[in-house]
Amino acid sequence: MVENNLKKNLNFVNENREFLLKEHNNKFIIVFEEKLVGSYDSYERAAEEGVRLYGLDANFLVYHLIAL
Amino acid sequence: MINTYRYGGSDKVEKDGKKSIVQILPSVVLNQMGAFIKVTITHPRIVQENFKEQGKSTPTVSVNALIDTGASGTVITPHVADQLRLIQTGFQKVSSVQDEQQRSVYYGFIIFPWGSGKEIPIVSCPLKNFDCLIGRDVLLHWHFTYNGPDGSVVICD
C-alpha cells in the first residue's frame, strides 16, 4: 500500500519532471497524493515538514530534483 | 570529538584434543572484519515526538555498522527497516558491480557511540555480515584514520 502510493507520487514527478526541474532545480520536493506540496533545501527539512503535515501514516514522497 | 577504536578478539581452538582460547591480533581483526562501530538506528526526533503524543515508545535497534568508503549513502537491511517501522519517503537506484536496483529509502536517525547522530535518508538493501553500512553521506562530516598495522581507527566527528 505504502509502496503503491509512493510509486504513484513518483510517477507524478516523472510525468512533470521538466516543469518541476525548471521551477525547483536542486530542491527536495514533497509530493502527496500526486500533488506538489512544497520545495526545500535539504532532505531533512523536507522529511521533517512531511511528518509535520501528514503524521506518521501518510505516504508522502521526498524527491531530490536534479559488503553486499 | 575524537574517538579511537582498537579491535581485538579471541577464538576457540582445539589442538591434540585440548581446547584453548587464543587471542587474535587487532591488526588481524581489522583486516578481516573491516572498520566497524556499534550504532543505534531509530526514528528522527520529530517522529519520536509523534510517538510520544500517541503514548507509544519509539523503537530503536543497536547494530554493528561497517564504515564503507565505497558506499555513497548509509544503508540498513530490510529487516532493520521493518523492525523499526521507519517512514518510507521514496526510492533510490542502487548500483553494485553486479546490477542496478531500485530500493526503498527511509527517514532515519543514526546515533554514534559518542552520542551525536544524523537524521538522514537511509537506503534499505540486503547485506552480508553487517546490518548497516556507514556511507560517505556521514563520512563527509568526519576525519577518519585507518591504522592497519595497529588494528585501530580514529574518528573525529
Tab-separated table of C-alpha atoms in Angstrom:
chain	number	residue	atom	x	y	z
A	1	MET	CA	0.000	0.000	0.000
A	2	VAL	CA	2.729	2.458	1.049
A	3	GLU	CA	4.878	1.392	-1.907
A	4	ASN	CA	1.944	1.821	-4.311
A	5	ASN	CA	1.124	5.315	-3.085
A	6	LEU	CA	4.777	6.333	-3.228
A	7	LYS	CA	5.046	4.941	-6.747
A	8	LYS	CA	2.009	6.998	-7.808
A	9	ASN	CA	3.742	10.066	-6.389
A	10	LEU	CA	6.939	9.098	-8.201
A	11	ASN	CA	5.003	8.748	-11.468
A	12	PHE	CA	3.641	12.250	-10.912
A	13	VAL	CA	7.237	13.525	-10.636
A	14	ASN	CA	8.344	11.659	-13.747
A	15	GLU	CA	5.377	12.926	-15.779
A	16	ASN	CA	6.004	16.541	-14.729
A	17	ARG	CA	9.758	16.324	-14.429
A	18	GLU	CA	10.600	19.020	-16.962
A	19	PHE	CA	8.327	21.628	-15.387
A	20	LEU	CA	9.355	20.704	-11.841
A	21	LEU	CA	13.056	20.873	-12.724
A	22	LYS	CA	12.614	24.330	-14.193
A	23	GLU	CA	10.838	25.612	-11.081
A	24	HIS	CA	12.631	23.681	-8.331
A	25	ASN	CA	16.080	22.754	-9.613
A	26	ASN	CA	18.266	21.082	-6.955
A	27	LYS	CA	15.460	21.250	-4.380
A	28	PHE	CA	13.906	18.482	-2.308
A	29	ILE	CA	10.188	18.405	-3.034
A	30	ILE	CA	7.327	16.774	-1.156
A	31	VAL	CA	4.671	15.084	-3.274
A	32	PHE	CA	1.500	13.883	-1.557
A	33	GLU	CA	-1.483	12.304	-3.309
A	34	GLU	CA	0.128	13.170	-6.651
A	35	LYS	CA	0.322	16.873	-5.828
A	36	LEU	CA	3.368	19.039	-5.217
A	37	VAL	CA	3.227	20.227	-1.612
A	38	GLY	CA	6.474	22.108	-1.062
A	39	SER	CA	10.086	22.596	-2.025
A	40	TYR	CA	13.010	22.625	0.438
A	41	ASP	CA	16.788	22.995	0.503
A	42	SER	CA	17.546	19.715	2.268
A	43	TYR	CA	16.156	16.205	2.619
A	44	GLU	CA	15.961	16.605	6.403
A	45	ARG	CA	13.909	19.792	6.111
A	46	ALA	CA	11.516	18.225	3.587
A	47	ALA	CA	11.060	14.973	5.519
A	48	GLU	CA	10.508	16.876	8.768
A	49	GLU	CA	7.863	19.037	7.099
A	50	GLY	CA	6.216	15.932	5.636
A	51	VAL	CA	5.885	14.403	9.101
A	52	ARG	CA	4.633	17.715	10.496
A	53	LEU	CA	1.960	17.998	7.788
A	54	TYR	CA	0.831	14.396	7.473
A	55	GLY	CA	1.914	12.499	10.585
A	56	LEU	CA	3.358	9.022	10.656
A	57	ASP	CA	0.993	7.059	8.451
A	58	ALA	CA	0.903	9.238	5.347
A	59	ASN	CA	2.718	8.275	2.159
A	60	PHE	CA	4.486	11.446	1.123
A	61	LEU	CA	7.369	11.259	-1.325
A	62	VAL	CA	10.552	13.261	-0.792
A	63	TYR	CA	12.341	13.671	-4.109
A	64	HIS	CA	15.615	15.405	-4.952
A	65	LEU	CA	15.122	17.247	-8.231
A	66	ILE	CA	18.372	17.308	-10.152
A	67	ALA	CA	29.504	-5.570	1.546
A	68	LEU	CA	26.510	-6.888	-0.367
B	1	MET	CA	35.087	14.696	19.465
B	2	ILE	CA	37.976	12.249	18.897
B	3	ASN	CA	37.216	8.533	19.217
B	4	THR	CA	39.752	5.714	18.945
B	5	TYR	CA	38.692	2.105	18.373
B	6	ARG	CA	41.270	-0.665	18.725
B	7	TYR	CA	39.897	-4.005	17.667
B	8	GLY	CA	40.680	-7.333	19.259
B	9	GLY	CA	39.171	-10.716	19.800
B	10	SER	CA	39.614	-14.309	20.798
B	11	ASP	CA	38.875	-17.650	19.216
B	12	LYS	CA	38.489	-21.218	20.451
B	13	VAL	CA	40.982	-23.698	19.034
B	14	GLU	CA	41.416	-27.426	19.563
B	15	LYS	CA	44.891	-28.973	19.403
B	16	ASP	CA	45.746	-32.582	20.361
B	17	GLY	CA	42.275	-32.910	21.882
B	18	LYS	CA	42.790	-29.870	24.115
B	19	LYS	CA	40.528	-26.847	23.790
B	20	SER	CA	42.016	-23.437	24.397
B	21	ILE	CA	41.280	-19.795	23.710
B	22	VAL	CA	43.730	-17.761	21.650
B	23	GLN	CA	43.877	-14.007	21.307
B	24	ILE	CA	43.559	-12.536	17.820
B	25	LEU	CA	45.737	-9.554	16.967
B	26	PRO	CA	43.925	-6.221	16.462
B	27	SER	CA	45.503	-5.872	13.007
B	28	VAL	CA	44.062	-9.268	12.019
B	29	VAL	CA	40.565	-8.393	13.287
B	30	LEU	CA	40.574	-5.038	11.470
B	31	ASN	CA	41.847	-6.684	8.291
B	32	GLN	CA	39.278	-9.480	8.380
B	33	MET	CA	36.233	-7.543	9.575
B	34	GLY	CA	36.845	-4.020	8.313
B	35	ALA	CA	36.329	-0.890	10.404
B	36	PHE	CA	33.039	-1.113	12.257
B	37	ILE	CA	31.321	0.576	15.191
B	38	LYS	CA	28.133	-0.080	17.124
B	39	VAL	CA	25.382	2.392	16.235
B	40	THR	CA	21.770	2.905	17.238
B	41	ILE	CA	19.186	3.305	14.496
B	42	THR	CA	15.887	4.929	15.363
B	43	HIS	CA	13.317	7.480	14.191
B	44	PRO	CA	14.154	11.183	13.756
B	45	ARG	CA	13.218	13.460	16.647
B	46	ILE	CA	10.069	14.872	15.051
B	47	VAL	CA	8.761	11.322	14.565
B	48	GLN	CA	9.672	10.482	18.167
B	49	GLU	CA	7.540	13.445	19.290
B	50	ASN	CA	4.621	11.984	17.317
B	51	PHE	CA	5.090	8.618	19.024
B	52	LYS	CA	5.174	10.340	22.410
B	53	GLU	CA	1.921	12.206	21.682
B	54	GLN	CA	0.311	8.860	20.848
B	55	GLY	CA	1.599	7.380	24.115
B	56	LYS	CA	3.866	4.963	22.247
B	57	SER	CA	7.548	4.312	22.799
B	58	THR	CA	9.970	4.807	19.914
B	59	PRO	CA	11.537	1.586	18.625
B	60	THR	CA	15.347	1.548	18.425
B	61	VAL	CA	17.883	-1.087	17.404
B	62	SER	CA	21.619	-1.351	18.033
B	63	VAL	CA	23.664	-2.868	15.223
B	64	ASN	CA	27.259	-3.197	14.087
B	65	ALA	CA	27.878	-0.772	11.228
B	66	LEU	CA	30.693	-1.175	8.710
B	67	ILE	CA	32.403	2.084	7.762
B	68	ASP	CA	32.274	1.810	3.982
B	69	THR	CA	34.078	4.400	1.864
B	70	GLY	CA	32.681	2.580	-1.179
B	71	ALA	CA	29.061	3.369	-0.284
B	72	SER	CA	27.808	6.810	-1.276
B	73	GLY	CA	24.946	6.623	1.224
B	74	THR	CA	24.112	4.936	4.501
B	75	VAL	CA	22.397	1.551	4.240
B	76	ILE	CA	20.420	-0.715	6.567
B	77	THR	CA	18.972	-4.153	5.916
B	78	PRO	CA	15.243	-4.512	5.124
B	79	HIS	CA	14.937	-6.455	8.397
B	80	VAL	CA	16.083	-3.426	10.434
B	81	ALA	CA	13.795	-1.077	8.480
B	82	ASP	CA	10.817	-3.384	9.140
B	83	GLN	CA	11.729	-3.850	12.798
B	84	LEU	CA	11.718	-0.082	13.350
B	85	ARG	CA	8.767	0.590	11.035
B	86	LEU	CA	10.681	3.563	9.632
B	87	ILE	CA	8.819	6.035	7.439
B	88	GLN	CA	9.491	5.360	3.771
B	89	THR	CA	9.934	8.588	1.821
B	90	GLY	CA	10.845	7.262	-1.607
B	91	PHE	CA	13.170	5.191	-3.729
B	92	GLN	CA	16.796	5.228	-4.777
B	93	LYS	CA	18.579	3.490	-7.619
B	94	VAL	CA	21.370	1.448	-6.111
B	95	SER	CA	24.240	0.194	-8.223
B	96	SER	CA	26.712	-2.528	-7.310
B	97	VAL	CA	29.228	-4.328	-9.514
B	98	GLN	CA	26.588	-6.952	-10.290
B	99	ASP	CA	23.466	-4.968	-11.070
B	100	GLU	CA	21.308	-1.911	-10.515
B	101	GLN	CA	18.134	-1.988	-8.431
B	102	GLN	CA	15.537	0.426	-7.145
B	103	ARG	CA	15.488	0.231	-3.344
B	104	SER	CA	13.351	1.843	-0.642
B	105	VAL	CA	14.550	4.967	1.170
B	106	TYR	CA	13.579	5.666	4.785
B	107	TYR	CA	13.761	8.712	7.034
B	108	GLY	CA	16.072	7.552	9.824
B	109	PHE	CA	18.256	8.711	12.707
B	110	ILE	CA	21.660	7.091	13.200
B	111	ILE	CA	23.285	7.670	16.597
B	112	PHE	CA	27.009	7.055	17.107
B	113	PRO	CA	28.645	5.602	20.240
B	114	TRP	CA	29.908	9.051	21.294
B	115	GLY	CA	26.353	10.409	21.441
B	116	SER	CA	25.962	12.563	18.344
B	117	GLY	CA	23.733	11.494	15.472
B	118	LYS	CA	22.475	12.304	11.992
B	119	GLU	CA	18.916	12.415	10.670
B	120	ILE	CA	19.360	11.214	7.115
B	121	PRO	CA	17.759	9.281	4.268
B	122	ILE	CA	18.728	5.617	4.691
B	123	VAL	CA	18.530	3.082	1.864
B	124	SER	CA	17.423	-0.464	2.605
B	125	CYS	CA	19.396	-3.266	0.980
B	126	PRO	CA	20.319	-6.863	1.897
B	127	LEU	CA	23.850	-7.028	3.348
B	128	LYS	CA	26.315	-9.726	4.336
B	129	ASN	CA	27.889	-9.794	7.824
B	130	PHE	CA	26.542	-6.371	8.869
B	131	ASP	CA	23.139	-4.760	9.403
B	132	CYS	CA	24.322	-1.266	8.495
B	133	LEU	CA	26.851	0.471	6.247
B	134	ILE	CA	28.017	3.962	7.123
B	135	GLY	CA	28.444	5.693	3.771
B	136	ARG	CA	30.054	8.864	2.518
B	137	ASP	CA	26.966	10.910	3.419
B	138	VAL	CA	28.144	10.513	7.031
B	139	LEU	CA	31.882	10.338	6.306
B	140	LEU	CA	31.804	13.813	4.775
B	141	HIS	CA	31.450	15.126	8.344
B	142	TRP	CA	34.316	13.023	9.736
B	143	HIS	CA	38.077	12.934	9.746
B	144	PHE	CA	38.728	9.187	9.611
B	145	THR	CA	42.082	7.431	10.092
B	146	TYR	CA	42.579	3.719	9.386
B	147	ASN	CA	45.692	2.346	11.085
B	148	GLY	CA	46.181	-1.128	9.618
B	149	PRO	CA	49.362	-2.202	11.470
B	150	ASP	CA	47.950	-1.068	14.822
B	151	GLY	CA	44.492	-2.538	14.184
B	152	SER	CA	42.798	0.703	15.131
B	153	VAL	CA	40.743	3.520	13.639
B	154	VAL	CA	40.316	7.117	14.783
B	155	ILE	CA	37.105	9.027	14.095
B	156	CYS	CA	36.939	12.792	14.621
B	157	ASP	CA	33.333	13.941	14.375
